Amino acid sequence: MQKQIIKKYYKFFIDKHKTRLDNYLIEKLPIMYTRSIIHKIIILGNVYINQKQIINKKYKLKKKDIIEIYNLYINKENFFLKSEKIKLHIIYEDEYLLIINKPFNSVVHPGTRNPKGTILNGIKFYLQKTKLKKPYLANRIDKETSGLIIVVTDEKILKNISKQFTLNLIKKKYIALVNGNIKKNNITIYSNIIRNRKTKYNMDITKFRGKVCISSFKVIERLKYITVLKCRLYTGRTHQIRVHLKKIGHPIFNDKKYGGDQILCDNIPLCKKKIINHIIKNSHFIALHANSLELIHPIFLKTIKYNSIIPYQIYLLIKIMSTL
């Protein structure tokens, strides 16, 4: 892939305490600079703090620090966000924000592997008919999952939504189908989550490192081989629900990354086992859907709440599993 030096200079004055360098730059730099690109920018030595070169992406910024960035090194093909006509399921819309129901197996943000065909490409095309031409993602969900995401049209609104997430003012709930039968009606999990460097994408749980994460689960329905749960996130770590459900021994159905492709129940008749294995083999999604979102509108200052019905794939899965 062709690369080039973009001779652009940025300067930021820090107004907050104890913020990680890479997280701050992700918030401040234009949307084409993904996390991986920003890490390369730092490692290549293009970032200076108080006139001192910093190559540590985890560097803790202090109030009144001055960040200067020279010659941003990026992929030429991915520099501009391309607009594409993509079908979007918009739940709510005004001139300040949109709430979109993302389908299974659709990528939210363009990257090296997915430079086009993403939700954000479609949003840019959709907004071209208005004066608002630059969308900002306020939250993301995994490619294999479905559900509600927030898109805003201004950096100040983005900061407001981010602060609401930090203060736990945004209530985000999921529906999940998990393997096995959970005996307790309500479960709350507190744990530290950290990325496993060997597997890159998977997460490990440790008592001494990582970020403290909190999730709660409520049983909606118990079927013979799976349990339907309502999930609530109190923190926003990557793969948090998937990791926590694996920890209690009930991974999300068909979540191959966390063991959800294994049948947990014993003494299953061979004919039923074949049916379940066939479903797992031919399903290209994990049974997790972000179905509810409640937040304070950053401009109107009123609480807005929206729900989306579960996707047909999950509905059909529940019907099939209830007959086994």
mmCIF file of C-alpha atoms in Angstrom:
data_model
loop_
_atom_site.group_PDB
_atom_site.id
_atom_site.type_symbol
_atom_site.label_atom_id
_atom_site.label_comp_id
_atom_site.label_asym_id
_atom_site.label_seq_id
_atom_site.Cartn_x
_atom_site.Cartn_y
_atom_site.Cartn_z
ATOM 1 C CA MET A 1 0.000 0.000 0.000
ATOM 2 C CA GLN A 2 1.359 3.409 -0.972
ATOM 3 C CA LYS A 3 2.314 5.705 1.885
ATOM 4 C CA GLN A 4 3.276 9.329 2.094
ATOM 5 C CA ILE A 5 4.306 12.045 4.520
ATOM 6 C CA ILE A 6 1.488 14.522 5.140
ATOM 7 C CA LYS A 7 3.218 17.790 6.025
ATOM 8 C CA LYS A 8 0.702 19.054 8.498
ATOM 9 C CA TYR A 9 1.393 20.587 11.897
ATOM 10 C CA TYR A 10 -0.862 20.281 14.937
ATOM 11 C CA LYS A 11 -0.535 21.933 18.333
ATOM 12 C CA PHE A 12 -2.658 21.194 21.418
ATOM 13 C CA PHE A 13 -2.734 22.756 24.899
ATOM 14 C CA ILE A 14 -3.756 20.230 27.566
ATOM 15 C CA ASP A 15 -6.560 21.331 29.881
ATOM 16 C CA LYS A 16 -7.099 18.068 31.783
ATOM 17 C CA HIS A 17 -5.162 15.837 34.183
ATOM 18 C CA LYS A 18 -3.811 12.291 33.744
ATOM 19 C CA THR A 19 -4.904 11.625 30.177
ATOM 20 C CA ARG A 20 -3.099 9.038 28.048
ATOM 21 C CA LEU A 21 -1.354 10.495 25.008
ATOM 22 C CA ASP A 22 -2.860 8.127 22.403
ATOM 23 C CA ASN A 23 -6.395 8.496 23.800
ATOM 24 C CA TYR A 24 -6.092 12.281 23.740
ATOM 25 C CA LEU A 25 -4.888 12.334 20.130
ATOM 26 C CA ILE A 26 -7.696 9.987 19.046
ATOM 27 C CA GLU A 27 -10.132 12.500 20.487
ATOM 28 C CA LYS A 28 -8.447 15.562 18.984
ATOM 29 C CA LEU A 29 -7.103 14.554 15.554
ATOM 30 C CA PRO A 30 -9.333 14.298 12.445
ATOM 31 C CA ILE A 31 -11.331 11.125 11.979
ATOM 32 C CA MET A 32 -9.016 9.580 9.340
ATOM 33 C CA TYR A 33 -6.390 9.043 12.027
ATOM 34 C CA THR A 34 -7.350 5.673 13.518
ATOM 35 C CA ARG A 35 -5.863 4.285 16.744
ATOM 36 C CA SER A 36 -3.315 2.167 14.848
ATOM 37 C CA ILE A 37 -2.202 5.151 12.736
ATOM 38 C CA ILE A 38 -1.828 7.344 15.832
ATOM 39 C CA HIS A 39 0.308 4.663 17.485
ATOM 40 C CA LYS A 40 2.604 4.692 14.415
ATOM 41 C CA ILE A 41 2.793 8.498 14.529
ATOM 42 C CA ILE A 42 3.982 8.337 18.154
ATOM 43 C CA ILE A 43 6.423 5.434 17.646
ATOM 44 C CA LEU A 44 7.988 7.168 14.629
ATOM 45 C CA GLY A 45 8.902 10.081 16.899
ATOM 46 C CA ASN A 46 6.646 12.722 15.373
ATOM 47 C CA VAL A 47 5.118 13.807 18.682
ATOM 48 C CA TYR A 48 6.754 16.343 20.994
ATOM 49 C CA ILE A 49 5.508 17.333 24.454
ATOM 50 C CA ASN A 50 6.969 20.522 25.885
ATOM 51 C CA GLN A 51 9.583 20.360 23.071
ATOM 52 C CA LYS A 52 10.677 16.854 24.145
ATOM 53 C CA GLN A 53 10.218 13.876 21.786
ATOM 54 C CA ILE A 54 7.831 11.251 23.197
ATOM 55 C CA ILE A 55 7.520 7.751 21.709
ATOM 56 C CA ASN A 56 5.468 6.179 24.515
ATOM 57 C CA LYS A 57 1.787 5.938 23.513
ATOM 58 C CA LYS A 58 0.811 5.507 27.192
ATOM 59 C CA TYR A 59 2.529 8.713 28.268
ATOM 60 C CA LYS A 60 0.432 10.478 30.935
ATOM 61 C CA LEU A 61 -0.342 14.060 29.977
ATOM 62 C CA LYS A 62 -0.434 16.786 32.590
ATOM 63 C CA LYS A 63 -2.349 20.012 32.681
ATOM 64 C CA LYS A 64 -0.640 22.834 30.720
ATOM 65 C CA ASP A 65 1.410 20.364 28.639
ATOM 66 C CA ILE A 66 1.895 21.465 25.015
ATOM 67 C CA ILE A 67 1.715 18.796 22.301
ATOM 68 C CA GLU A 68 3.244 19.409 18.881
ATOM 69 C CA ILE A 69 2.961 16.964 15.975
ATOM 70 C CA TYR A 70 5.053 17.128 12.779
ATOM 71 C CA ASN A 71 4.767 15.294 9.439
ATOM 72 C CA LEU A 72 1.963 12.837 10.060
ATOM 73 C CA TYR A 73 2.816 9.504 8.397
ATOM 74 C CA ILE A 74 -0.288 7.707 7.146
ATOM 75 C CA ASN A 75 -1.693 5.446 4.443
ATOM 76 C CA LYS A 76 -2.463 7.576 1.394
ATOM 77 C CA GLU A 77 -5.506 5.494 0.405
ATOM 78 C CA ASN A 78 -7.130 5.879 3.818
ATOM 79 C CA PHE A 79 -6.437 9.565 4.349
ATOM 80 C CA PHE A 80 -9.889 10.788 3.359
ATOM 81 C CA LEU A 81 -13.152 9.275 4.516
ATOM 82 C CA LYS A 82 -14.989 8.311 1.336
ATOM 83 C CA SER A 83 -18.739 8.714 1.070
ATOM 84 C CA GLU A 84 -20.708 5.686 -0.142
ATOM 85 C CA LYS A 85 -24.377 5.029 -0.637
ATOM 86 C CA ILE A 86 -25.126 2.395 2.009
ATOM 87 C CA LYS A 87 -28.507 1.478 3.438
ATOM 88 C CA LEU A 88 -28.810 2.796 7.001
ATOM 89 C CA HIS A 89 -31.470 1.990 9.584
ATOM 90 C CA ILE A 90 -31.856 5.346 11.355
ATOM 91 C CA ILE A 91 -33.832 5.201 14.623
ATOM 92 C CA TYR A 92 -33.512 8.884 15.582
ATOM 93 C CA GLU A 93 -32.239 11.949 13.755
ATOM 94 C CA ASP A 94 -31.864 15.677 14.266
ATOM 95 C CA GLU A 95 -29.242 18.203 13.182
ATOM 96 C CA TYR A 96 -26.998 17.292 16.123
ATOM 97 C CA LEU A 97 -26.998 13.516 16.356
ATOM 98 C CA LEU A 98 -28.229 10.264 14.851
ATOM 99 C CA ILE A 99 -28.976 6.900 16.451
ATOM 100 C CA ILE A 100 -28.433 4.052 14.006
ATOM 101 C CA ASN A 101 -29.345 0.377 14.274
ATOM 102 C CA LYS A 102 -26.279 -1.488 12.992
ATOM 103 C CA PRO A 103 -26.846 -4.918 11.376
ATOM 104 C CA PHE A 104 -24.668 -7.980 11.939
ATOM 105 C CA ASN A 105 -21.286 -8.193 10.179
ATOM 106 C CA SER A 106 -21.090 -4.542 9.210
ATOM 107 C CA VAL A 107 -17.941 -2.625 10.114
ATOM 108 C CA VAL A 108 -18.551 0.691 11.883
ATOM 109 C CA HIS A 109 -15.284 2.523 11.199
ATOM 110 C CA PRO A 110 -12.965 2.271 8.148
ATOM 111 C CA GLY A 111 -9.502 0.856 8.728
ATOM 112 C CA THR A 112 -6.628 -0.853 6.922
ATOM 113 C CA ARG A 113 -8.636 -4.031 6.288
ATOM 114 C CA ASN A 114 -11.929 -2.230 5.643
ATOM 115 C CA PRO A 115 -11.212 1.116 3.916
ATOM 116 C CA LYS A 116 -14.755 1.338 2.529
ATOM 117 C CA GLY A 117 -18.210 -0.139 2.879
ATOM 118 C CA THR A 118 -18.470 0.822 6.553
ATOM 119 C CA ILE A 119 -21.291 2.484 8.488
ATOM 120 C CA LEU A 120 -19.262 5.709 8.686
ATOM 121 C CA ASN A 121 -18.834 5.804 4.887
ATOM 122 C CA GLY A 122 -22.604 5.515 4.552
ATOM 123 C CA ILE A 123 -23.245 8.229 7.133
ATOM 124 C CA LYS A 124 -20.961 10.663 5.319
ATOM 125 C CA PHE A 125 -22.929 10.078 2.095
ATOM 126 C CA TYR A 126 -26.223 10.530 3.964
ATOM 127 C CA LEU A 127 -25.109 13.822 5.533
ATOM 128 C CA GLN A 128 -23.982 15.320 2.223
ATOM 129 C CA LYS A 129 -27.529 16.463 1.529
ATOM 130 C CA THR A 130 -27.199 18.750 4.570
ATOM 131 C CA LYS A 131 -24.523 21.213 5.618
ATOM 132 C CA LEU A 132 -23.188 18.627 8.075
ATOM 133 C CA LYS A 133 -20.461 16.741 6.238
ATOM 134 C CA LYS A 134 -18.277 15.311 9.012
ATOM 135 C CA PRO A 135 -19.700 12.543 11.223
ATOM 136 C CA TYR A 136 -18.169 11.519 14.554
ATOM 137 C CA LEU A 137 -18.736 8.157 16.185
ATOM 138 C CA ALA A 138 -19.664 8.468 19.860
ATOM 139 C CA ASN A 139 -19.584 4.695 20.496
ATOM 140 C CA ARG A 140 -18.861 1.465 18.626
ATOM 141 C CA ILE A 141 -19.930 -2.162 18.713
ATOM 142 C CA ASP A 142 -18.179 -5.226 17.331
ATOM 143 C CA LYS A 143 -18.500 -6.210 13.700
ATOM 144 C CA GLU A 144 -20.230 -9.522 14.539
ATOM 145 C CA THR A 145 -22.824 -7.918 16.835
ATOM 146 C CA SER A 146 -25.795 -5.704 16.038
ATOM 147 C CA GLY A 147 -27.525 -2.782 17.689
ATOM 148 C CA LEU A 148 -27.656 0.915 18.432
ATOM 149 C CA ILE A 149 -24.768 3.332 17.909
ATOM 150 C CA ILE A 150 -24.589 7.115 18.335
ATOM 151 C CA VAL A 151 -23.255 9.412 15.602
ATOM 152 C CA VAL A 152 -22.801 13.138 16.220
ATOM 153 C CA THR A 153 -22.068 16.010 13.870
ATOM 154 C CA ASP A 154 -19.877 18.284 15.980
ATOM 155 C CA GLU A 155 -16.751 17.887 18.145
ATOM 156 C CA LYS A 156 -18.311 19.717 21.100
ATOM 157 C CA ILE A 157 -21.292 17.365 21.043
ATOM 158 C CA LEU A 158 -18.884 14.426 20.838
ATOM 159 C CA LYS A 159 -17.147 15.641 24.013
ATOM 160 C CA ASN A 160 -20.525 15.927 25.750
ATOM 161 C CA ILE A 161 -21.509 12.357 24.826
ATOM 162 C CA SER A 162 -18.065 11.049 25.836
ATOM 163 C CA LYS A 163 -18.424 12.736 29.220
ATOM 164 C CA GLN A 164 -21.860 11.151 29.676
ATOM 165 C CA PHE A 165 -20.313 7.744 29.015
ATOM 166 C CA THR A 166 -17.524 8.489 31.514
ATOM 167 C CA LEU A 167 -20.031 9.560 34.200
ATOM 168 C CA ASN A 168 -22.231 6.533 33.440
ATOM 169 C CA LEU A 169 -25.165 8.770 32.481
ATOM 170 C CA ILE A 170 -25.805 6.801 29.294
ATOM 171 C CA LYS A 171 -27.716 3.574 29.869
ATOM 172 C CA LYS A 172 -26.870 0.955 27.287
ATOM 173 C CA LYS A 173 -28.511 -2.471 27.390
ATOM 174 C CA TYR A 174 -28.060 -5.651 25.369
ATOM 175 C CA ILE A 175 -29.885 -8.888 24.681
ATOM 176 C CA ALA A 176 -27.630 -11.954 24.670
ATOM 177 C CA LEU A 177 -28.173 -15.676 24.102
ATOM 178 C CA VAL A 178 -25.623 -17.680 26.065
ATOM 179 C CA ASN A 179 -24.683 -21.353 26.171
ATOM 180 C CA GLY A 180 -25.953 -23.461 29.053
ATOM 181 C CA ASN A 181 -28.455 -22.812 31.812
ATOM 182 C CA ILE A 182 -27.713 -19.986 34.269
ATOM 183 C CA LYS A 183 -29.203 -20.777 37.685
ATOM 184 C CA LYS A 184 -29.106 -17.287 39.253
ATOM 185 C CA ASN A 185 -31.669 -14.731 38.084
ATOM 186 C CA ASN A 186 -29.334 -11.760 38.551
ATOM 187 C CA ILE A 187 -25.539 -11.581 38.307
ATOM 188 C CA THR A 188 -23.179 -8.599 38.658
ATOM 189 C CA ILE A 189 -19.528 -8.980 37.693
ATOM 190 C CA TYR A 190 -16.598 -6.798 38.778
ATOM 191 C CA SER A 191 -13.254 -7.600 37.170
ATOM 192 C CA ASN A 192 -10.108 -6.175 35.612
ATOM 193 C CA ILE A 193 -9.780 -6.665 31.870
ATOM 194 C CA ILE A 194 -6.565 -6.447 29.883
ATOM 195 C CA ARG A 195 -5.676 -7.230 26.276
ATOM 196 C CA ASN A 196 -3.883 -10.502 25.653
ATOM 197 C CA ARG A 197 -0.835 -9.586 23.549
ATOM 198 C CA LYS A 198 -0.363 -13.121 22.212
ATOM 199 C CA THR A 199 -3.854 -13.410 20.717
ATOM 200 C CA LYS A 200 -4.083 -9.617 20.075
ATOM 201 C CA TYR A 201 -7.882 -9.499 19.999
ATOM 202 C CA ASN A 202 -8.897 -11.616 22.981
ATOM 203 C CA MET A 203 -8.968 -10.202 26.495
ATOM 204 C CA ASP A 204 -7.623 -11.663 29.717
ATOM 205 C CA ILE A 205 -8.891 -11.108 33.224
ATOM 206 C CA THR A 206 -6.394 -10.279 35.958
ATOM 207 C CA LYS A 207 -6.654 -9.083 39.545
ATOM 208 C CA PHE A 208 -3.701 -6.746 39.368
ATOM 209 C CA ARG A 209 -3.678 -5.065 35.949
ATOM 210 C CA GLY A 210 -6.112 -3.642 33.411
ATOM 211 C CA LYS A 211 -9.213 -1.519 33.880
ATOM 212 C CA VAL A 212 -11.960 -2.332 36.385
ATOM 213 C CA CYS A 213 -15.124 -3.269 34.481
ATOM 214 C CA ILE A 214 -18.670 -3.782 35.717
ATOM 215 C CA SER A 215 -21.514 -5.653 33.995
ATOM 216 C CA SER A 216 -24.879 -6.921 35.232
ATOM 217 C CA PHE A 217 -27.001 -9.727 33.782
ATOM 218 C CA LYS A 218 -30.665 -10.616 34.268
ATOM 219 C CA VAL A 219 -32.250 -13.856 33.063
ATOM 220 C CA ILE A 220 -35.202 -13.285 30.707
ATOM 221 C CA GLU A 221 -35.849 -16.874 29.649
ATOM 222 C CA ARG A 222 -34.267 -20.283 30.190
ATOM 223 C CA LEU A 223 -34.404 -22.739 27.319
ATOM 224 C CA LYS A 224 -33.038 -26.273 27.440
ATOM 225 C CA TYR A 225 -29.571 -25.543 26.064
ATOM 226 C CA ILE A 226 -29.320 -21.734 26.122
ATOM 227 C CA THR A 227 -30.323 -18.811 28.347
ATOM 228 C CA VAL A 228 -31.660 -15.439 27.158
ATOM 229 C CA LEU A 229 -30.166 -12.525 29.116
ATOM 230 C CA LYS A 230 -30.625 -8.782 29.471
ATOM 231 C CA CYS A 231 -27.186 -7.164 29.895
ATOM 232 C CA ARG A 232 -26.258 -3.754 31.288
ATOM 233 C CA LEU A 233 -22.823 -2.157 30.936
ATOM 234 C CA TYR A 234 -21.535 0.231 33.610
ATOM 235 C CA THR A 235 -18.137 0.584 31.929
ATOM 236 C CA GLY A 236 -17.108 0.437 28.272
ATOM 237 C CA ARG A 237 -14.132 -1.891 27.819
ATOM 238 C CA THR A 238 -13.704 -3.683 24.475
ATOM 239 C CA HIS A 239 -15.481 -7.094 24.410
ATOM 240 C CA GLN A 240 -16.563 -6.543 28.022
ATOM 241 C CA ILE A 241 -19.840 -8.516 27.883
ATOM 242 C CA ARG A 242 -18.200 -11.320 25.925
ATOM 243 C CA VAL A 243 -15.326 -11.613 28.422
ATOM 244 C CA HIS A 244 -17.565 -11.482 31.494
ATOM 245 C CA LEU A 245 -19.935 -14.137 30.178
ATOM 246 C CA LYS A 246 -16.980 -16.381 29.419
ATOM 247 C CA LYS A 247 -15.739 -15.825 32.979
ATOM 248 C CA ILE A 248 -18.960 -17.211 34.498
ATOM 249 C CA GLY A 249 -18.804 -20.211 32.155
ATOM 250 C CA HIS A 250 -21.628 -19.179 29.815
ATOM 251 C CA PRO A 251 -20.126 -17.629 26.649
ATOM 252 C CA ILE A 252 -22.391 -16.005 24.071
ATOM 253 C CA PHE A 253 -23.847 -18.480 21.608
ATOM 254 C CA ASN A 254 -21.653 -18.851 18.510
ATOM 255 C CA ASP A 255 -18.957 -16.521 19.894
ATOM 256 C CA LYS A 256 -16.039 -18.581 18.592
ATOM 257 C CA LYS A 257 -13.470 -16.161 19.979
ATOM 258 C CA TYR A 258 -14.569 -16.828 23.559
ATOM 259 C CA GLY A 259 -15.667 -20.462 23.411
ATOM 260 C CA GLY A 260 -19.298 -19.902 22.429
ATOM 261 C CA ASP A 261 -19.107 -22.547 19.693
ATOM 262 C CA GLN A 262 -18.914 -25.351 22.287
ATOM 263 C CA ILE A 263 -22.058 -27.131 23.551
ATOM 264 C CA LEU A 264 -21.997 -26.984 27.355
ATOM 265 C CA CYS A 265 -24.866 -29.334 28.235
ATOM 266 C CA ASP A 266 -24.184 -33.043 28.780
ATOM 267 C CA ASN A 267 -26.204 -35.988 27.517
ATOM 268 C CA ILE A 268 -27.569 -34.214 24.445
ATOM 269 C CA PRO A 269 -29.230 -36.615 21.963
ATOM 270 C CA LEU A 270 -27.116 -37.035 18.850
ATOM 271 C CA CYS A 271 -29.815 -35.671 16.527
ATOM 272 C CA LYS A 272 -30.132 -32.432 18.558
ATOM 273 C CA LYS A 273 -26.371 -32.097 18.834
ATOM 274 C CA LYS A 274 -26.106 -32.237 15.043
ATOM 275 C CA ILE A 275 -28.734 -29.482 14.709
ATOM 276 C CA ILE A 276 -26.906 -27.174 17.156
ATOM 277 C CA ASN A 277 -23.546 -27.818 15.481
ATOM 278 C CA HIS A 278 -25.125 -27.078 12.092
ATOM 279 C CA ILE A 279 -26.479 -23.738 13.411
ATOM 280 C CA ILE A 280 -23.061 -22.791 14.806
ATOM 281 C CA LYS A 281 -21.246 -23.751 11.610
ATOM 282 C CA ASN A 282 -23.574 -21.791 9.327
ATOM 283 C CA SER A 283 -24.137 -18.688 11.476
ATOM 284 C CA HIS A 284 -21.968 -15.650 10.764
ATOM 285 C CA PHE A 285 -22.916 -13.595 13.805
ATOM 286 C CA ILE A 286 -22.780 -13.810 17.576
ATOM 287 C CA ALA A 287 -26.053 -13.722 19.506
ATOM 288 C CA LEU A 288 -25.574 -10.263 21.029
ATOM 289 C CA HIS A 289 -27.683 -7.193 20.230
ATOM 290 C CA ALA A 290 -27.495 -3.652 21.692
ATOM 291 C CA ASN A 291 -31.239 -3.104 21.928
ATOM 292 C CA SER A 292 -31.643 -0.107 24.256
ATOM 293 C CA LEU A 293 -30.010 3.308 24.555
ATOM 294 C CA GLU A 294 -30.845 6.161 26.932
ATOM 295 C CA LEU A 295 -28.968 9.477 27.081
ATOM 296 C CA ILE A 296 -29.359 13.183 27.806
ATOM 297 C CA HIS A 297 -29.601 15.146 24.580
ATOM 298 C CA PRO A 298 -26.528 17.442 24.555
ATOM 299 C CA ILE A 299 -28.469 20.424 23.144
ATOM 300 C CA PHE A 300 -32.089 20.006 24.258
ATOM 301 C CA LEU A 301 -31.026 18.655 27.693
ATOM 302 C CA LYS A 302 -33.863 16.156 27.795
ATOM 303 C CA THR A 303 -33.627 12.402 28.252
ATOM 304 C CA ILE A 304 -34.140 10.432 25.071
ATOM 305 C CA LYS A 305 -34.565 6.659 25.027
ATOM 306 C CA TYR A 306 -34.775 4.370 22.017
ATOM 307 C CA ASN A 307 -35.173 0.620 21.616
ATOM 308 C CA SER A 308 -34.721 -1.684 18.654
ATOM 309 C CA ILE A 309 -36.330 -5.064 18.185
ATOM 310 C CA ILE A 310 -34.026 -8.081 18.178
ATOM 311 C CA PRO A 311 -32.775 -9.079 14.717
ATOM 312 C CA TYR A 312 -34.557 -11.830 12.833
ATOM 313 C CA GLN A 313 -31.509 -14.107 13.192
ATOM 314 C CA ILE A 314 -31.687 -14.028 17.006
ATOM 315 C CA TYR A 315 -35.487 -14.389 16.982
ATOM 316 C CA LEU A 316 -35.201 -17.442 14.722
ATOM 317 C CA LEU A 317 -32.448 -18.896 16.919
ATOM 318 C CA ILE A 318 -34.671 -18.607 20.014
ATOM 319 C CA LYS A 319 -37.544 -20.309 18.173
ATOM 320 C CA ILE A 320 -35.357 -23.188 17.005
ATOM 321 C CA MET A 321 -33.698 -23.715 20.394
ATOM 322 C CA SER A 322 -37.088 -23.658 22.184
ATOM 323 C CA THR A 323 -38.249 -26.646 20.114
ATOM 324 C CA LEU A 324 -35.203 -28.832 20.878
#
